[in-house]
XYZ file of C-alpha atoms in Angstrom:
723
model
C -15.648 -66.696 12.209
C -14.087 -66.619 8.728
C -13.023 -63.276 7.253
C -15.019 -61.909 4.334
C -11.905 -61.169 2.271
C -8.476 -62.760 1.897
C -5.924 -60.162 0.738
C -2.927 -61.869 -0.848
C 0.459 -60.150 -1.225
C 3.500 -61.765 -2.858
C 6.916 -60.356 -1.922
C 10.424 -60.662 -3.281
C 13.064 -58.191 -2.032
C 12.196 -54.455 -2.482
C 11.462 -54.103 1.237
C 10.788 -50.357 0.986
C 7.917 -51.032 -1.456
C 6.556 -53.850 0.709
C 6.494 -51.599 3.793
C 4.547 -48.910 1.918
C 2.112 -51.466 0.523
C 1.348 -53.244 3.807
C 1.088 -50.020 5.794
C -1.358 -48.614 3.254
C -3.496 -51.765 3.463
C -3.603 -51.565 7.273
C -4.336 -47.814 7.297
C -6.792 -47.634 4.406
C -8.851 -50.825 4.904
C -11.524 -50.431 7.554
C -14.088 -52.851 6.157
C -15.054 -55.543 5.519
C -13.298 -58.083 7.791
C -10.182 -59.370 6.102
C -7.177 -61.591 6.570
C -3.785 -60.783 5.102
C -1.764 -63.632 3.569
C 1.816 -62.786 2.584
C 4.024 -65.221 0.670
C 7.700 -64.330 0.414
C 9.611 -65.886 -2.472
C 12.970 -66.277 -0.716
C 13.870 -62.590 -0.492
C 17.589 -61.972 -0.042
C 17.226 -58.679 1.839
C 15.648 -58.262 5.292
C 12.096 -58.779 4.020
C 11.549 -62.143 5.848
C 12.527 -60.637 9.223
C 10.277 -57.619 8.632
C 7.318 -59.838 7.710
C 7.669 -61.930 10.847
C 7.617 -58.774 12.988
C 4.682 -57.439 10.986
C 2.697 -60.647 11.576
C 3.317 -60.398 15.337
C 1.852 -56.891 15.346
C -1.147 -57.808 13.187
C -2.730 -61.128 14.301
C -4.928 -61.435 11.217
C -1.752 -61.869 9.122
C -0.301 -65.160 7.869
C 3.252 -65.230 6.509
C 4.672 -68.001 4.327
C 8.447 -67.950 3.822
C 9.465 -69.999 0.790
C 12.940 -71.520 0.724
C 13.264 -70.704 -2.996
C 11.663 -68.341 -5.475
C 8.550 -70.231 -6.567
C 7.540 -67.612 -9.132
C 4.529 -65.332 -9.339
C 1.833 -67.880 -10.161
C 2.863 -70.575 -7.704
C 3.423 -68.084 -4.892
C -0.059 -66.642 -5.312
C -1.550 -70.126 -5.642
C 0.088 -71.080 -2.348
C -1.573 -68.130 -0.664
C -4.964 -68.814 -2.257
C -4.835 -72.395 -0.973
C -4.582 -71.013 2.590
C -7.305 -68.409 2.146
C -10.564 -68.521 4.126
C -12.403 -65.528 2.675
C -15.475 -65.462 0.482
C -13.517 -63.064 -1.761
C -9.872 -63.175 -2.896
C -7.851 -60.040 -3.594
C -4.437 -60.335 -5.230
C -2.247 -57.243 -4.945
C 1.386 -56.589 -5.845
C 3.788 -55.476 -3.133
C 4.790 -52.413 -5.186
C 1.363 -50.794 -4.838
C -0.141 -48.259 -2.456
C -3.903 -48.437 -1.841
C -6.236 -45.497 -1.161
C -9.255 -45.019 1.151
C -12.290 -47.147 0.288
C -10.377 -49.262 -2.224
C -11.559 -52.669 -0.990
C -15.263 -51.873 -0.610
C -15.070 -50.066 -3.949
C -13.878 -53.194 -5.737
C -16.130 -55.700 -3.973
C -19.382 -53.889 -4.792
C -18.916 -54.773 -8.474
C -18.823 -58.473 -7.601
C -22.477 -58.349 -6.537
C -23.100 -58.909 -10.256
C -22.505 -62.655 -10.686
C -21.640 -62.200 -14.379
C -18.516 -60.271 -13.320
C -15.610 -62.646 -12.896
C -12.905 -60.209 -11.798
C -12.559 -56.481 -11.149
C -9.550 -54.199 -10.921
C -8.878 -50.486 -10.228
C -7.452 -47.694 -12.328
C -3.813 -46.869 -11.693
C -0.950 -44.629 -12.728
C 1.189 -47.433 -14.123
C 0.009 -50.459 -16.109
C 0.140 -51.866 -19.612
C -3.408 -51.206 -20.801
C -6.526 -49.058 -20.336
C -6.484 -49.420 -16.549
C -3.770 -46.748 -16.709
C -4.972 -43.140 -16.396
C -3.216 -39.803 -16.732
C -2.093 -38.465 -13.348
C -0.675 -35.109 -12.272
C 0.936 -35.925 -8.946
C 4.677 -36.326 -8.512
C 4.881 -37.989 -5.101
C 2.776 -39.989 -2.651
C 1.808 -36.828 -0.762
C -0.100 -35.634 -3.797
C -1.357 -39.089 -4.751
C -4.114 -39.391 -2.151
C -5.704 -36.027 -2.988
C -5.530 -36.851 -6.709
C -7.127 -40.249 -6.067
C -10.012 -38.704 -4.103
C -10.678 -36.076 -6.746
C -10.612 -38.626 -9.568
C -12.706 -41.339 -7.886
C -15.286 -38.799 -6.614
C -15.737 -37.676 -10.213
C -16.285 -41.268 -11.400
C -18.495 -42.771 -8.685
C -20.274 -45.903 -9.932
C -18.454 -45.876 -13.272
C -16.808 -48.985 -14.725
C -16.189 -50.552 -18.123
C -15.513 -54.004 -19.548
C -11.911 -54.652 -20.449
C -10.219 -57.516 -22.366
C -7.459 -58.030 -19.797
C -6.978 -57.123 -16.130
C -3.377 -56.828 -14.910
C -2.922 -58.823 -11.728
C -1.255 -55.927 -9.919
C -4.568 -55.578 -8.053
C -7.701 -57.656 -8.700
C -10.657 -58.991 -6.728
C -12.800 -62.042 -7.457
C -15.172 -64.383 -5.658
C -13.718 -67.568 -4.203
C -16.197 -69.700 -6.160
C -15.019 -68.021 -9.371
C -11.425 -68.944 -8.486
C -12.497 -72.540 -7.867
C -14.445 -72.608 -11.139
C -11.620 -71.244 -13.300
C -8.748 -72.836 -11.372
C -5.454 -71.427 -10.036
C -2.920 -69.394 -11.981
C -0.975 -71.356 -14.591
C 2.405 -72.100 -13.045
C 4.147 -72.761 -16.360
C 4.830 -68.992 -16.522
C 7.531 -69.410 -13.879
C 8.936 -66.198 -12.416
C 6.148 -64.168 -13.972
C 4.613 -62.251 -16.918
C 1.563 -63.056 -19.032
C -0.286 -64.840 -16.207
C -2.752 -61.943 -16.307
C -3.345 -62.373 -20.048
C -3.805 -66.098 -19.541
C -6.150 -65.775 -16.575
C -8.228 -63.106 -18.307
C -8.628 -65.400 -21.316
C -9.658 -68.265 -19.043
C -12.270 -66.129 -17.287
C -13.718 -64.926 -20.587
C -13.770 -68.479 -21.930
C -15.968 -69.351 -18.939
C -18.335 -66.522 -19.842
C -17.305 -64.052 -17.125
C -16.933 -60.298 -17.625
C -13.816 -58.352 -16.596
C -14.410 -54.872 -15.179
C -12.166 -51.875 -14.582
C -13.568 -49.746 -11.745
C -13.130 -46.040 -12.518
C -13.977 -45.121 -8.911
C -11.097 -47.072 -7.315
C -7.493 -45.881 -7.690
C -4.243 -47.410 -6.473
C -0.678 -46.266 -7.008
C 1.655 -48.736 -8.732
C 5.425 -48.254 -8.837
C 5.761 -50.853 -11.598
C 8.034 -53.867 -12.339
C 9.590 -53.765 -8.877
C 9.888 -57.540 -8.767
C 11.857 -57.602 -11.984
C 14.064 -54.638 -11.162
C 16.051 -56.871 -8.840
C 16.732 -59.594 -11.408
C 18.223 -57.366 -14.101
C 16.860 -56.223 -17.417
C 18.466 -58.998 -19.503
C 16.886 -61.755 -17.424
C 13.601 -59.852 -17.458
C 13.606 -59.695 -21.263
C 14.486 -63.374 -21.670
C 11.636 -64.280 -19.324
C 9.337 -62.012 -21.338
C 10.166 -63.803 -24.603
C 9.870 -67.262 -23.075
C 6.484 -66.615 -21.475
C 5.176 -64.905 -24.593
C 5.842 -68.118 -26.517
C 4.116 -70.140 -23.809
C 1.015 -67.947 -24.004
C 0.856 -68.064 -27.799
C 1.355 -71.833 -27.877
C -1.273 -72.442 -25.198
C -3.965 -70.301 -26.823
C -2.990 -70.535 -30.496
C -2.875 -66.741 -30.796
C -0.463 -64.064 -31.905
C -0.206 -61.731 -28.932
C -0.288 -57.988 -29.463
C 0.428 -55.231 -26.909
C -2.670 -53.869 -25.198
C -3.924 -50.385 -26.028
C -3.724 -47.417 -23.685
C -6.403 -44.790 -23.295
C -6.511 -42.219 -26.079
C -4.858 -39.511 -23.986
C -1.959 -41.846 -23.172
C -1.227 -43.253 -26.640
C 1.765 -40.934 -27.046
C 3.219 -42.192 -23.778
C 2.718 -45.744 -24.964
C 5.108 -45.045 -27.827
C 7.804 -44.354 -25.255
C 7.490 -47.768 -23.607
C 9.941 -49.369 -25.958
C 9.843 -52.972 -24.861
C 6.131 -53.182 -25.655
C 6.832 -52.558 -29.313
C 10.459 -52.758 -30.447
C 13.483 -52.822 -28.201
C 15.765 -51.477 -30.937
C 13.864 -48.195 -30.808
C 15.416 -47.525 -27.408
C 18.818 -47.144 -29.040
C 17.492 -44.490 -31.395
C 15.821 -42.573 -28.571
C 19.035 -42.581 -26.556
C 20.740 -40.906 -29.509
C 17.990 -38.274 -29.514
C 18.473 -37.312 -25.887
C 21.060 -34.633 -26.532
C 18.911 -33.149 -29.311
C 15.861 -33.126 -27.074
C 17.794 -31.327 -24.350
C 18.879 -28.745 -26.895
C 15.321 -28.153 -28.050
C 14.144 -27.849 -24.462
C 16.690 -25.088 -23.977
C 15.392 -23.400 -27.120
C 11.818 -23.591 -25.794
C 12.936 -21.947 -22.571
C 14.875 -19.227 -24.401
C 11.864 -18.443 -26.622
C 9.609 -18.157 -23.608
C 12.081 -15.851 -21.869
C 12.442 -13.735 -25.011
C 8.667 -13.355 -25.299
C 8.417 -12.201 -21.686
C 11.249 -9.687 -22.180
C 9.750 -8.231 -25.374
C 6.286 -7.971 -23.882
C 7.487 -6.302 -20.712
C 9.774 -3.776 -22.430
C 8.412 -3.113 -25.926
C 4.757 -3.980 -26.394
C 2.558 -3.844 -23.323
C -0.954 -5.254 -23.893
C -3.145 -2.904 -25.998
C -0.255 -0.758 -27.209
C 0.426 0.190 -30.845
C 3.692 -1.658 -30.692
C 1.861 -4.856 -29.712
C -0.225 -4.591 -32.910
C 2.889 -3.979 -35.024
C 4.882 -6.787 -33.440
C 1.960 -9.247 -33.376
C 3.005 -11.077 -36.616
C 6.481 -11.611 -35.203
C 4.980 -12.762 -31.932
C 2.779 -15.254 -33.824
C 5.819 -16.674 -35.593
C 7.535 -17.126 -32.242
C 4.437 -18.892 -30.916
C 4.393 -21.277 -33.896
C 8.089 -21.999 -33.489
C 7.612 -22.679 -29.793
C 4.752 -25.084 -30.539
C 6.825 -26.962 -33.122
C 9.720 -27.152 -30.701
C 7.448 -28.606 -28.036
C 6.092 -31.140 -30.515
C 9.564 -32.196 -31.594
C 10.155 -35.055 -29.119
C 7.091 -37.018 -30.171
C 7.586 -36.317 -33.884
C 11.251 -37.255 -33.604
C 10.441 -40.518 -31.882
C 7.774 -41.400 -34.439
C 10.096 -40.550 -37.312
C 13.002 -42.431 -35.756
C 10.761 -45.460 -35.324
C 9.781 -45.371 -38.981
C 13.359 -44.902 -40.145
C 14.559 -47.530 -37.711
C 12.087 -50.037 -39.110
C 13.301 -49.408 -42.637
C 16.980 -49.531 -41.705
C 16.474 -52.549 -39.463
C 14.566 -54.455 -42.134
C 17.094 -53.641 -44.842
C 20.067 -54.476 -42.621
C 18.467 -57.702 -41.384
C 17.420 -58.737 -44.870
C 20.902 -58.190 -46.299
C 22.569 -60.128 -43.489
C 20.077 -62.996 -43.660
C 20.424 -63.370 -47.434
C 24.204 -63.477 -47.038
C 23.903 -66.045 -44.238
C 21.498 -68.195 -46.258
C 23.856 -68.158 -49.252
C 26.689 -69.217 -46.968
C 24.646 -72.111 -45.515
C 23.623 -73.303 -48.990
C 27.219 -73.169 -50.243
C 28.365 -75.281 -47.280
C 25.716 -77.943 -48.013
C 25.957 -78.273 -51.786
C 25.989 -82.076 -51.528
C 22.793 -82.228 -49.447
C 20.348 -84.886 -50.647
C 17.508 -82.321 -50.584
C 16.919 -78.842 -49.189
C 13.829 -79.095 -46.984
C 11.798 -76.284 -45.432
C 9.238 -76.924 -42.678
C 7.000 -73.854 -42.564
C 5.975 -72.420 -39.154
C 3.934 -74.730 -36.950
C 5.145 -74.782 -33.326
C 8.344 -73.437 -31.726
C 11.461 -75.571 -31.694
C 11.996 -75.166 -27.958
C 8.751 -76.560 -26.611
C 8.264 -79.277 -23.976
C 5.959 -81.224 -26.329
C 8.433 -82.405 -28.950
C 6.194 -83.377 -31.839
C 6.096 -84.660 -35.413
C 7.585 -81.536 -37.086
C 10.612 -81.662 -34.779
C 11.153 -85.385 -35.318
C 10.729 -85.132 -39.110
C 13.291 -82.309 -39.176
C 15.856 -84.278 -37.162
C 15.350 -87.471 -39.166
C 15.662 -85.658 -42.517
C 18.898 -84.035 -41.349
C 20.235 -87.476 -40.354
C 19.421 -88.697 -43.878
C 21.690 -86.027 -45.361
C 19.088 -83.347 -46.146
C 19.638 -79.676 -45.346
C 16.623 -78.674 -43.229
C 15.251 -75.241 -42.332
C 12.732 -75.416 -39.475
C 10.818 -72.119 -39.625
C 9.404 -70.515 -36.501
C 7.342 -67.357 -36.078
C 6.984 -65.195 -32.987
C 5.210 -61.963 -32.081
C 8.601 -60.361 -31.341
C 9.337 -58.929 -34.774
C 12.811 -57.621 -34.022
C 14.370 -61.081 -33.827
C 15.256 -62.674 -37.157
C 18.024 -65.226 -37.369
C 19.296 -68.635 -38.444
C 20.256 -70.862 -35.507
C 22.108 -74.112 -36.141
C 20.625 -77.011 -34.178
C 22.529 -79.900 -35.750
C 24.966 -80.510 -38.573
C 22.309 -80.174 -41.284
C 19.500 -78.514 -39.317
C 18.761 -74.802 -38.837
C 15.916 -72.968 -37.121
C 14.892 -69.883 -39.105
C 13.168 -67.439 -36.779
C 10.713 -64.735 -37.883
C 11.553 -64.505 -41.564
C 11.479 -62.565 -43.824
C 10.455 -65.819 -45.473
C 10.579 -64.504 -49.033
C 14.384 -64.686 -48.917
C 13.925 -68.471 -49.095
C 12.987 -68.045 -52.769
C 16.755 -68.167 -53.355
C 16.524 -71.929 -52.710
C 15.897 -73.708 -56.035
C 12.939 -76.130 -55.894
C 12.993 -76.851 -52.147
C 10.925 -79.588 -50.523
C 8.345 -77.733 -48.405
C 6.319 -79.462 -45.675
C 2.966 -77.834 -44.928
C -0.272 -78.431 -43.039
C -3.818 -77.286 -43.700
C -3.515 -74.175 -41.532
C -0.173 -72.770 -42.765
C -0.489 -73.093 -46.535
C -0.073 -69.304 -46.890
C 3.710 -69.676 -46.563
C 3.952 -71.535 -49.896
C 3.831 -68.201 -51.765
C 7.371 -67.449 -50.616
C 9.047 -70.324 -52.489
C 10.483 -70.774 -55.958
C 8.985 -73.873 -57.623
C 8.566 -75.790 -54.372
C 7.881 -79.502 -54.158
C 5.065 -79.529 -51.651
C 4.584 -82.285 -49.080
C 1.149 -82.001 -47.476
C 0.808 -83.764 -44.127
C -2.739 -84.741 -43.179
C -1.966 -85.379 -39.527
C -5.257 -84.942 -37.640
C -8.941 -84.320 -37.940
C -9.060 -80.705 -39.178
C -11.134 -79.605 -36.179
C -8.135 -80.221 -33.899
C -5.824 -77.883 -35.818
C -5.526 -74.143 -35.275
C -7.370 -71.641 -37.426
C -10.677 -70.977 -39.138
C -12.428 -74.207 -40.139
C -13.565 -72.954 -43.569
C -10.035 -71.825 -44.423
C -8.540 -75.124 -43.242
C -11.049 -77.130 -45.270
C -10.427 -75.043 -48.399
C -6.644 -75.381 -48.018
C -6.967 -79.109 -47.353
C -9.034 -79.695 -50.491
C -6.548 -77.781 -52.628
C -3.459 -79.430 -51.121
C -4.881 -82.935 -51.493
C -5.324 -82.180 -55.173
C -2.131 -80.204 -55.956
C 0.638 -81.263 -53.515
C 3.511 -83.273 -54.927
C 3.232 -85.756 -52.080
C 0.379 -86.278 -49.623
C 0.986 -88.035 -46.287
C -1.726 -89.451 -44.001
C -0.832 -90.389 -40.440
C -3.863 -92.570 -39.623
C -6.023 -95.140 -41.394
C -9.186 -93.025 -41.202
C -7.413 -90.072 -42.789
C -5.855 -92.305 -45.457
C -9.206 -93.830 -46.449
C -10.862 -90.415 -46.582
C -8.604 -89.118 -49.383
C -7.454 -92.317 -51.103
C -10.081 -92.007 -53.838
C -8.924 -88.443 -54.620
C -5.181 -89.150 -54.304
C -4.517 -92.828 -54.988
C -0.810 -92.156 -54.423
C -1.346 -90.928 -50.840
C 1.376 -92.327 -48.562
C 0.448 -93.843 -45.206
C 3.042 -92.308 -42.884
C 2.098 -92.620 -39.175
C 3.998 -91.076 -36.308
C 7.114 -92.918 -35.208
C 9.967 -92.880 -32.702
C 13.591 -91.817 -32.398
C 14.480 -95.289 -31.162
C 18.229 -94.729 -30.690
C 17.659 -91.589 -28.646
C 15.147 -93.254 -26.297
C 17.307 -96.325 -25.732
C 20.451 -94.249 -25.129
C 18.669 -91.965 -22.645
C 17.166 -94.941 -20.792
C 20.563 -96.599 -20.413
C 22.238 -93.387 -19.226
C 19.642 -92.760 -16.468
C 20.937 -94.015 -13.125
C 18.490 -92.674 -10.511
C 14.730 -92.009 -10.505
C 13.709 -88.328 -10.636
C 13.060 -86.776 -7.231
C 9.276 -86.622 -7.717
C 8.957 -90.422 -7.853
C 12.109 -91.499 -6.011
C 10.343 -92.703 -2.838
C 7.674 -94.604 -4.772
C 10.277 -96.451 -6.852
C 12.450 -97.271 -3.834
C 9.405 -98.633 -1.991
C 8.501 -100.869 -4.915
C 5.183 -99.145 -5.668
C 4.161 -99.840 -9.303
C 4.123 -96.710 -11.480
C 1.297 -96.564 -14.034
C 2.429 -93.751 -16.305
C 1.271 -91.422 -19.057
C 2.895 -88.421 -20.710
C 1.481 -85.997 -23.246
C -1.132 -83.258 -23.360
C -3.897 -83.446 -20.768
C -7.006 -82.270 -22.588
C -10.627 -83.111 -23.307
C -9.607 -86.215 -25.250
C -7.957 -87.721 -22.115
C -10.252 -90.196 -20.301
C -10.004 -88.857 -16.747
C -12.897 -91.006 -15.533
C -10.961 -94.105 -16.553
C -7.962 -93.047 -14.443
C -10.223 -92.159 -11.508
C -11.827 -95.625 -11.526
C -8.504 -97.404 -11.927
C -6.741 -95.424 -9.194
C -9.635 -96.072 -6.795
C -9.607 -99.780 -7.620
C -5.809 -99.963 -7.261
C -5.001 -97.677 -4.294
C -1.527 -99.169 -3.786
C -0.360 -98.166 -7.276
C 0.918 -94.731 -8.337
C -0.764 -93.148 -11.358
C 1.706 -90.636 -12.803
C 0.437 -88.040 -15.303
C 3.029 -85.875 -17.076
C 2.089 -83.055 -19.411
C 0.553 -79.587 -19.767
C -2.986 -78.866 -18.624
C -3.898 -78.018 -22.207
C -7.473 -76.745 -21.786
C -8.048 -76.709 -17.996
C -9.855 -80.056 -18.214
C -7.371 -81.544 -15.724
C -8.484 -79.319 -12.848
C -12.173 -79.842 -13.623
C -11.865 -83.629 -13.772
C -11.303 -84.165 -10.050
C -8.531 -86.687 -10.746
C -5.999 -84.695 -8.715
C -8.059 -85.179 -5.554
C -6.967 -88.814 -5.449
C -4.003 -89.520 -3.190
C -2.340 -92.011 -5.530
C -2.435 -89.696 -8.579
C 0.498 -87.336 -9.184
C 0.555 -84.695 -11.910
C 3.771 -83.171 -13.221
C 3.500 -80.245 -15.623
C 5.137 -80.297 -19.057
C 8.657 -81.731 -18.895
C 11.202 -81.007 -21.667
C 11.441 -83.795 -24.229
C 15.076 -84.593 -23.448
C 14.155 -85.295 -19.794
C 11.146 -87.543 -20.438
C 13.143 -90.803 -20.758
C 14.327 -90.319 -17.145
C 10.707 -90.724 -16.069
C 9.745 -93.296 -18.694
C 12.471 -95.649 -17.457
C 10.600 -96.056 -14.170
C 7.139 -96.644 -15.615
C 6.033 -100.156 -14.796
C 3.116 -99.822 -17.202
C 2.699 -97.155 -19.906
C -0.773 -95.998 -20.896
C -2.675 -94.017 -23.527
C -6.136 -93.623 -21.943
C -7.994 -91.537 -24.535
C -11.733 -91.263 -24.968
C -13.009 -92.819 -28.195
C -14.311 -90.470 -30.888
C -13.610 -89.460 -34.492
C -10.656 -87.317 -33.429
C -8.846 -89.985 -31.403
C -9.561 -92.706 -33.962
C -7.739 -90.453 -36.442
C -4.815 -89.989 -34.041
C -1.463 -91.689 -34.419
C -0.041 -91.453 -30.870
C 3.638 -90.639 -31.153
C 4.220 -91.840 -27.600
C 3.094 -95.399 -28.485
C 6.429 -96.273 -30.121
C 8.391 -94.346 -27.496
C 6.834 -96.596 -24.861
C 7.791 -99.614 -26.980
C 11.384 -98.374 -27.339
C 11.619 -98.289 -23.562
C 10.282 -101.880 -23.427
C 7.288 -100.929 -21.322
C 4.049 -102.960 -21.327
C 1.427 -100.747 -22.966
C -2.304 -100.346 -22.315
C -4.474 -98.170 -24.543
C -8.147 -97.632 -25.068
C -9.579 -99.129 -28.270
C -8.238 -96.513 -30.696
C -7.930 -97.793 -34.241
C -4.312 -96.687 -34.673
C -3.236 -98.460 -31.472
C -5.071 -101.726 -32.167
C -2.934 -102.254 -35.281
C 0.204 -103.185 -33.378
C 0.933 -106.460 -31.670
C 1.960 -106.196 -28.054
C -0.497 -103.398 -27.253
C -2.999 -104.379 -24.560
C -6.293 -102.824 -25.634
C -8.864 -102.091 -22.919
C -12.499 -102.122 -24.018
C -13.901 -100.538 -20.830
C -12.893 -99.427 -17.341
C -13.068 -102.917 -15.809
C -10.956 -104.268 -18.649
C -8.487 -101.382 -18.185
C -7.990 -102.339 -14.535
C -7.571 -106.025 -15.452
C -5.100 -105.098 -18.183
C -2.958 -103.216 -15.643
C -2.578 -106.408 -13.631
C -1.790 -108.361 -16.799
C 0.739 -105.754 -17.927
C 2.577 -105.920 -14.620
C 3.086 -109.650 -15.223
C 4.675 -108.853 -18.603
C 7.445 -106.692 -17.109
C 9.746 -109.689 -16.877
C 8.601 -111.461 -20.054
C 11.668 -111.132 -22.303
C 9.843 -112.498 -25.340
C 7.100 -109.875 -25.023
C 9.495 -107.004 -24.333
C 11.689 -107.844 -27.332
C 8.639 -108.177 -29.565
C 7.420 -104.631 -28.805
C 10.989 -103.338 -29.157
C 11.105 -104.819 -32.690
C 7.866 -102.999 -33.511
C 9.500 -99.744 -32.359
C 12.591 -100.340 -34.515
C 10.365 -101.006 -37.539
C 8.547 -97.745 -36.867
C 11.428 -95.333 -36.404
C 11.467 -91.802 -37.802
C 14.388 -92.803 -40.020
C 12.172 -95.457 -41.645
C 9.362 -92.930 -42.114
C 11.630 -90.312 -43.655
C 13.185 -92.832 -46.066
C 9.678 -93.672 -47.284
C 8.982 -89.968 -47.837
C 12.208 -89.407 -49.765
C 11.606 -92.541 -51.862
C 8.158 -91.287 -52.908
C 9.184 -87.668 -53.394
C 9.138 -86.570 -57.075
C 12.192 -84.899 -58.538
C 12.118 -81.209 -59.440
C 11.524 -82.061 -63.118
C 8.700 -84.493 -62.287
C 7.122 -81.826 -60.098
C 7.192 -79.285 -62.939
C 5.592 -81.763 -65.351
C 2.863 -82.502 -62.814
C 2.087 -78.824 -62.326
C 1.955 -78.210 -66.085
C -0.510 -81.076 -66.452
C -2.620 -79.642 -63.626
C -2.504 -76.216 -65.216
C-alpha cells in the first residue's frame, strides 16, 4: 500500500540540524501515512553514517547518498522521482516541525486551485516570517501552539513560497515539472517555481495555523559567505534572464519591516560596513538607556513616591528623561536608516567619480579607434546562449572599434568596467549618463531598450530589427511605438530577415539587410582542438551511433512532434538536444520519454564546438509561423563552419542558402536524415557549405555596417532635416 505523503529532506553537512529535523518529523507526525526520502549531497561530516543508521531504525525511510553535491534542485528532483505518495512535501534539514504540521498543510490542498502551501516561520525572506518571542526550542513549541490556535483556518495568498517547507499534490508536480536545475547549488529556485505555478493558474497559500522553526541558511553556512554571495549573484541573473524580469526583494510583514532593514544582503551589502562602524555607538547608547532607567528608579524610590508633592514638582524633569530614553531606544533604527541614506549618496558619488576617471582613461588609450560603439543593455555578457549582441561586439572590436557592452543587473551596488578583449569592455550597472562624455558614439539599440538613448551626446543610432516584436521583452504598445520612431529616425536601420526587411523597406529605403552570421575562425579552431567526445556522448560516438544534433533554446517554436516521429522511426540513432528549457515546453512535449533522445541543459558557448564536432547531422527543427519565418538562425552558419550536413524545416531564412536540406514534413525530415548521413563524406558538399559560412561571417556583417554608417557630421545634418 502506497503512503499518502512523501516527505523529502535534502542534507549537506550540519548534522546537528539534520538530527533535530528528522527527530521532530518522527515525533510530531502521527498522520497521515508517510514515507521519508532523504538525499544527502555528499556531506563531508558524519551525516551519511547517521542517515544509514536512521534508515535502519525507521523502515519507511529511503536514503540516497550522492557521490557529489548535486545542488538543491537536482537533489530534491532525485527524491521526487523516487516518491510514491499522493502528496509531496519538501522540507529543509535546518527546520524543526511542530505538532499537527503535516495535516495542517494538507487540508489546504483539498482546494484544487491551490498549487502549493507553506507554513509561517520565524526565519524566511518574505511574509511567511512572523514575529516570535521565544529564544530557544524549549519555548518554541508553546509559542507555536499559542499562535496556531489563534489562527485556526486562516491563510492568505502569497506571491512566493520559500521552499524551506512546502506541500503540493503529486499531479501538480507532474503538471508544472521538476525544479529547474540550472540554479546549481541553490537560491531562487523558490522564486522560479512560484512563478511557474502561477503561470499555470495555481494559487500559493501561506497557512497561518501551521508553524515550523527555521534556523536559516544552514546549507550555505558551510560553504563560506563569499561563495554564497557569488552564487546569489549568478542565480539572480539566471532568474532575471529566464523570466525577463528585474527581481526585487520580497516584503516582510508590517511589524517586521524594521528587521528587514537589518538584513543587509537583501538590499545593499555595503550597508553592512556602515552598521559595523555603528556597533560601538549602539553599545554606548544601550548603556545610556540602562543608566537612565536606573536613575529613574533611584529618584522615584528616594525622592518622589507616587502621589507625593515632590512627584508633581519633578514630573516635568521625569517627562524629559522619558523622552530622552525613547529617543535613545529609537537611535539604532534611525542611525541605520540615516547611514543607509548617507551611504547611498557617498557610494554613488565615489563610484561616479571613479567611473568617469576610468572612462576617460579608456578613451585616452583608444584615441585611434575607428569608432566608439556602445551596445545598450540587452542580455548579460556571461550567458550560455551567446547571441547577436555578443558577436557584434566582438566583431566590431576586431575591426578596430572601441566597444562598450552595457549590462544591467538588480544588484545596484556593482558598477564597473571590465575588459573582455583588447578593444572590448563590459560596463555593468551604469550610471549610464557618464557615457555622455563620449562624443557622437555609435549606439546599437532594439525596440525594447530605446530609453537608454537619452544618456548619449549626439549619438549615431543603429536600430536592429532582429525579430518579430512579439518575441522581444516588454510591453507590446511601447515596443511598437519605439519601433515606429526608430525606423524613422535612426541613422542606420538593420533587418535580420527578409520578412522584416520587406516590412520597412517602403519607410526606410536605405534599410540594410544584415542577417545573423558566424565567428568562423573561432568555430574551426575549437573543432580542430577538440580531441575526445564529451562524456555525455562518449559511448554513443565510440559505438558508431549517428548523432542527430540540435543546440539552442528549447521553446514553443521548437517542433517536438517532429523529433518524436523521427526518433521513433530511427531508434538506432541518437537525437541530442542541447539548450535551456526556455518556457517548460520541453517537459510537456513528452520527447524526453524516448530512449534515444538525450537532453543537455544550456552549455556555455565556448564549450559548444566540443559537442558540435561529433554531430553527424545538424538540425533546426522549428515549427513554421510568422515568428520563425522572421528568424535568422545564428546556429545555421555555425553548423556550416563545422562542415555538418544541415536539415531544417521550411523557414524562409534557411531556404535561401545552398547546401541546406529543407524538410517539408515529418516523413521528408526522416528521409533527409538518411540523405544527410550520406553527405558526411562528400568533400564537395562539405566545402560548399563551408564557403557559405565564410561568406557569412560576423566580420563581413560588421564591415557592411561600418560602410553604411553615416559620419557624425552626416548624422547631424540628417537630424536637422528631420527637425
